[in-house]
PDB file of C-alpha atoms and ligand atoms in Angstrom:
ATOM      1  CA  MET A  16     138.843  71.262 257.577  1.00 98.00           C
ATOM      2  CA  ILE A  17     135.694  71.630 255.803  1.00 98.00           C
ATOM      3  CA  ALA A  18     135.283  74.104 252.585  1.00 99.00           C
ATOM      4  CA  LEU A  19     132.509  76.847 252.107  1.00 99.00           C
ATOM      5  CA  GLY A  20     131.319  78.476 248.937  1.00 99.00           C
ATOM      6  CA  SER A  21     128.475  80.530 247.586  1.00 99.00           C
ATOM      7  CA  ASP A  22     127.726  83.053 244.452  1.00 98.00           C
ATOM      8  CA  HIS A  23     125.899  86.126 245.506  1.00 98.00           C
ATOM      9  CA  GLY A  24     122.395  84.199 246.377  1.00 98.00           C
ATOM     10  CA  GLY A  25     124.597  81.907 248.720  1.00 98.00           C
ATOM     11  CA  PHE A  26     126.618  84.411 249.956  1.00 98.00           C
ATOM     12  CA  ALA A  27     124.352  85.575 253.422  1.00 98.00           C
ATOM     13  CA  LEU A  28     123.641  81.965 253.747  1.00 98.00           C
ATOM     14  CA  LYS A  29     127.619  81.051 253.448  1.00 98.00           C
ATOM     15  CA  GLU A  30     128.478  84.258 255.524  1.00 98.00           C
ATOM     16  CA  GLU A  31     125.685  82.895 259.075  1.00 98.00           C
ATOM     17  CA  ILE A  32     127.595  79.625 257.917  1.00 98.00           C
ATOM     18  CA  LYS A  33     131.631  80.604 258.032  1.00 98.00           C
ATOM     19  CA  ALA A  34     130.919  82.048 261.349  1.00 98.00           C
ATOM     20  CA  TYR A  35     128.830  79.789 263.139  1.00 98.00           C
ATOM     21  CA  LEU A  36     132.152  77.347 262.721  1.00 98.00           C
ATOM     22  CA  ALA A  37     134.491  79.257 264.040  1.00 97.00           C
ATOM     23  CA  GLU A  38     132.543  79.788 266.961  1.00 98.00           C
ATOM     24  CA  GLN A  39     132.300  76.116 267.382  1.00 97.00           C
ATOM     25  CA  GLY A  40     136.997  76.522 265.971  1.00 98.00           C
ATOM     26  CA  ILE A  41     135.746  74.677 262.342  1.00 98.00           C
ATOM     27  CA  GLU A  42     138.176  74.919 260.607  1.00 98.00           C
ATOM     28  CA  VAL A  43     137.309  76.429 257.087  1.00 98.00           C
ATOM     29  CA  ARG A  44     138.761  77.100 254.178  1.00 98.00           C
ATOM     30  CA  ASP A  45     136.119  79.967 251.890  1.00 98.00           C
ATOM     31  CA  PHE A  46     135.958  80.292 248.560  1.00 98.00           C
ATOM     32  CA  GLY A  47     133.994  82.895 248.821  1.00 97.00           C
ATOM     33  CA  SER A  48     132.348  84.947 247.635  1.00 98.00           C
ATOM     34  CA  PHE A  49     133.251  87.445 248.849  1.00 98.00           C
ATOM     35  CA  SER A  50     131.018  90.571 248.592  1.00 97.00           C
ATOM     36  CA  PRO A  51     127.160  90.084 247.125  1.00 97.00           C
ATOM     37  CA  GLN A  52     128.025  91.031 243.788  1.00 98.00           C
ATOM     38  CA  ALA A  53     127.133  89.274 241.055  1.00 98.00           C
ATOM     39  CA  VAL A  54     129.270  85.688 240.680  1.00 98.00           C
ATOM     40  CA  ASP A  55     129.662  82.776 238.240  1.00 98.00           C
ATOM     41  CA  TYR A  56     128.436  79.521 240.558  1.00 98.00           C
ATOM     42  CA  ALA A  57     130.678  77.464 238.273  1.00 98.00           C
ATOM     43  CA  ASP A  58     133.729  79.202 238.983  1.00 98.00           C
ATOM     44  CA  ILE A  59     133.752  78.484 242.959  1.00 98.00           C
ATOM     45  CA  ALA A  60     132.424  75.149 242.653  1.00 99.00           C
ATOM     46  CA  TYR A  61     134.880  74.185 240.234  1.00 99.00           C
ATOM     47  CA  PRO A  62     138.093  74.993 242.633  1.00 98.00           C
ATOM     48  CA  LEU A  63     135.663  73.681 245.776  1.00 98.00           C
ATOM     49  CA  ALA A  64     135.007  70.574 244.900  1.00 99.00           C
ATOM     50  CA  LYS A  65     138.693  69.583 243.572  1.00 98.00           C
ATOM     51  CA  ALA A  66     139.906  70.731 247.331  1.00 98.00           C
ATOM     52  CA  VAL A  67     137.046  68.239 248.171  1.00 99.00           C
ATOM     53  CA  ALA A  68     138.227  65.217 246.067  1.00 98.00           C
ATOM     54  CA  ALA A  69     142.218  66.492 245.949  1.00 98.00           C
ATOM     55  CA  GLY A  70     141.093  65.995 249.767  1.00 98.00           C
ATOM     56  CA  GLU A  71     142.196  69.243 251.855  1.00 98.00           C
ATOM     57  CA  CYS A  72     139.189  69.539 252.753  1.00 98.00           C
ATOM     58  CA  THR A  73     138.033  67.101 254.601  1.00 98.00           C
ATOM     59  CA  LYS A  74     133.747  67.908 253.507  1.00 98.00           C
ATOM     60  CA  GLY A  75     132.501  71.358 251.324  1.00 99.00           C
ATOM     61  CA  ILE A  76     129.827  73.332 251.732  1.00 99.00           C
ATOM     62  CA  LEU A  77     128.353  75.308 248.767  1.00 99.00           C
ATOM     63  CA  CYS A  78     125.794  77.790 248.768  1.00 99.00           C
ATOM     64  CA  CYS A  79     123.808  80.003 246.310  1.00 98.00           C
ATOM     65  CA  GLY A  80     120.057  81.179 245.242  1.00 98.00           C
ATOM     66  CA  THR A  81     118.546  77.708 245.020  1.00 98.00           C
ATOM     67  CA  GLY A  82     121.471  75.441 245.904  1.00 98.00           C
ATOM     68  CA  ILE A  83     120.936  74.002 242.528  1.00 99.00           C
ATOM     69  CA  GLY A  84     123.006  75.231 240.410  1.00 98.00           C
ATOM     70  CA  ILE A  85     126.098  75.402 241.856  1.00 98.00           C
ATOM     71  CA  SER A  86     125.422  71.381 243.249  1.00 99.00           C
ATOM     72  CA  ILE A  87     125.362  70.732 239.404  1.00 99.00           C
ATOM     73  CA  ALA A  88     128.284  72.227 238.355  1.00 99.00           C
ATOM     74  CA  ALA A  89     130.746  70.854 241.972  1.00 99.00           C
ATOM     75  CA  ASN A  90     128.653  67.184 240.368  1.00 98.00           C
ATOM     76  CA  LYS A  91     130.858  67.182 237.201  1.00 98.00           C
ATOM     77  CA  VAL A  92     134.101  67.150 239.146  1.00 98.00           C
ATOM     78  CA  LYS A  93     135.083  63.346 239.978  1.00 98.00           C
ATOM     79  CA  GLY A  94     134.299  62.007 242.474  1.00 98.00           C
ATOM     80  CA  ILE A  95     132.156  64.771 244.109  1.00 98.00           C
ATOM     81  CA  ARG A  96     128.940  63.948 245.765  1.00 98.00           C
ATOM     82  CA  ALA A  97     127.258  67.427 246.584  1.00 99.00           C
ATOM     83  CA  ALA A  98     124.012  66.655 247.128  1.00 99.00           C
ATOM     84  CA  CYS A  99     121.167  69.860 247.092  1.00 99.00           C
ATOM     85  CA  CYS A 100     119.019  70.029 250.442  1.00 99.00           C
ATOM     86  CA  SER A 101     116.443  71.845 251.524  1.00 98.00           C
ATOM     87  CA  ASP A 102     115.342  69.769 254.927  1.00 98.00           C
ATOM     88  CA  CYS A 103     117.832  68.308 258.207  1.00 99.00           C
ATOM     89  CA  PHE A 104     116.307  64.524 256.523  1.00 99.00           C
ATOM     90  CA  SER A 105     117.239  64.412 253.340  1.00 99.00           C
ATOM     91  CA  ALA A 106     120.737  66.079 254.704  1.00 99.00           C
ATOM     92  CA  LYS A 107     121.126  63.598 257.426  1.00 98.00           C
ATOM     93  CA  LEU A 108     120.532  60.368 254.497  1.00 98.00           C
ATOM     94  CA  THR A 109     123.143  61.785 252.084  1.00 98.00           C
ATOM     95  CA  ARG A 110     125.496  61.608 254.341  1.00 98.00           C
ATOM     96  CA  GLN A 111     124.543  57.755 255.690  1.00 98.00           C
ATOM     97  CA  HIS A 112     123.350  56.466 253.184  1.00 98.00           C
ATOM     98  CA  ASN A 113     125.046  58.648 249.760  1.00 98.00           C
ATOM     99  CA  ASP A 114     128.333  59.394 251.591  1.00 98.00           C
ATOM    100  CA  ALA A 115     128.006  62.646 250.455  1.00 99.00           C
ATOM    101  CA  ASN A 116     131.118  64.807 250.792  1.00 99.00           C
ATOM    102  CA  ILE A 117     129.739  68.539 249.257  1.00 99.00           C
ATOM    103  CA  LEU A 118     126.327  69.638 250.883  1.00 99.00           C
ATOM    104  CA  CYS A 119     124.440  72.409 248.874  1.00 99.00           C
ATOM    105  CA  MET A 120     121.671  75.187 250.368  1.00 99.00           C
ATOM    106  CA  GLY A 121     119.657  77.821 248.668  1.00 98.00           C
ATOM    107  CA  GLY A 122     120.182  80.934 250.800  1.00 98.00           C
ATOM    108  CA  ARG A 123     116.927  81.801 248.563  1.00 98.00           C
ATOM    109  CA  VAL A 124     115.123  79.186 249.895  1.00 98.00           C
ATOM    110  CA  VAL A 125     115.885  78.450 253.390  1.00 98.00           C
ATOM    111  CA  GLY A 126     116.601  80.875 256.748  1.00 98.00           C
ATOM    112  CA  ALA A 127     119.238  80.810 258.904  1.00 98.00           C
ATOM    113  CA  GLY A 128     118.523  77.904 260.777  1.00 98.00           C
ATOM    114  CA  LEU A 129     117.580  75.244 259.550  1.00 98.00           C
ATOM    115  CA  ALA A 130     120.702  76.004 257.557  1.00 99.00           C
ATOM    116  CA  LEU A 131     122.448  75.962 260.266  1.00 98.00           C
ATOM    117  CA  MET A 132     120.276  72.075 261.856  1.00 98.00           C
ATOM    118  CA  MET A 133     121.183  70.707 258.107  1.00 99.00           C
ATOM    119  CA  THR A 134     125.247  71.617 258.638  1.00 98.00           C
ATOM    120  CA  ASP A 135     125.226  69.841 261.791  1.00 98.00           C
ATOM    121  CA  LEU A 136     124.141  66.694 260.251  1.00 98.00           C
ATOM    122  CA  PHE A 137     125.812  66.900 257.567  1.00 99.00           C
ATOM    123  CA  LEU A 138     129.198  66.843 259.439  1.00 98.00           C
ATOM    124  CA  ASN A 139     128.412  64.896 261.969  1.00 98.00           C
ATOM    125  CA  THR A 140     126.928  61.773 260.540  1.00 98.00           C
ATOM    126  CA  GLU A 141     128.745  59.299 259.111  1.00 98.00           C
ATOM    127  CA  PHE A 142     128.546  57.044 255.526  1.00 98.00           C
ATOM    128  CA  GLU A 143     126.688  54.047 257.262  1.00 98.00           C
ATOM    129  CA  GLY A 144     129.124  51.268 254.590  1.00 97.00           C
ATOM    130  CA  GLY A 145     127.365  48.193 253.568  1.00 97.00           C
ATOM    131  CA  ARG A 146     124.709  47.846 250.488  1.00 98.00           C
ATOM    132  CA  HIS A 147     124.850  52.075 250.112  1.00 98.00           C
ATOM    133  CA  GLN A 148     129.006  51.572 249.596  1.00 98.00           C
ATOM    134  CA  THR A 149     128.159  48.669 246.521  1.00 98.00           C
ATOM    135  CA  ARG A 150     126.453  51.472 244.750  1.00 98.00           C
ATOM    136  CA  ILE A 151     128.388  54.451 245.344  1.00 98.00           C
ATOM    137  CA  ASP A 152     130.641  51.608 243.662  1.00 98.00           C
ATOM    138  CA  LYS A 153     128.301  52.358 240.964  1.00 98.00           C
ATOM    139  CA  ILE A 154     128.757  56.034 240.703  1.00 98.00           C
ATOM    140  CA  ALA A 155     132.266  55.558 240.747  1.00 97.00           C
ATOM    141  CA  GLU A 156     131.984  52.879 237.622  1.00 98.00           C
ATOM    142  CA  ILE A 157     129.804  55.711 235.586  1.00 97.00           C
ATOM    143  CA  GLU A 158     132.124  58.719 236.586  1.00 96.00           C
ATOM    144  CA  ARG A 159     135.171  55.573 234.002  1.00 97.00           C
ATOM    145  CA  LYS A 160     133.376  55.126 231.736  1.00 97.00           C
ATOM    146  CA  GLN A 161     133.130  58.614 231.497  1.00 92.00           C
TER     147      GLN A 161
HETATM  148  C1  LIG B  29     121.302  83.389 240.512  1.00 61.55           C
HETATM  149  O1  LIG B  29     120.674  84.650 240.396  1.00 61.55           O
HETATM  150  C2  LIG B  29     121.027  81.996 240.682  1.00 61.55           C
HETATM  151  O2  LIG B  29     120.943  81.600 239.557  1.00 61.55           O
HETATM  152  C3  LIG B  29     121.959  80.702 241.346  1.00 61.55           C
HETATM  153  O3  LIG B  29     122.514  81.827 242.512  1.00 61.55           O
HETATM  154  C4  LIG B  29     121.823  80.123 242.175  1.00 61.55           C
HETATM  155  O4  LIG B  29     120.540  80.422 241.541  1.00 61.55           O
HETATM  156  C5  LIG B  29     121.453  78.495 240.386  1.00 61.55           C
HETATM  157  O5  LIG B  29     121.348  77.769 240.617  1.00 61.55           O
END
């Protein structure tokens, strides 16, 4: 189950991604928004990030205008590694090296074609573990110290 969410700035892109995943028979849980009306991205990021952190959804995709605000909000939830990406290399590497569990993109930054390629890479690339696990463990240690 893939979690999807956006504010108004990422709404159209989120809808494109939702249709693309549905075409492939991938189950999605849509956390909104459900219209282009203005909403605050933290109100969408928080419940979605909690669902991913709890394992209710395997991964998440969040879109706002830039992808930045919604990624900052999602990263406040313990266990979340949300990566704001606007190129395919980063979308792939953030899975291999960071074990990112949420991909964030900007609806005012990337077009749908690029966003769907990044979505494919993010959903289909495995974490490499090894030395990268050690680094992720240190991020978790920072969370524990808060
Ligand atoms: C909303 O206007 C915009 O600020 C938001 O979508 C996002 O870009 C914030 O980082």
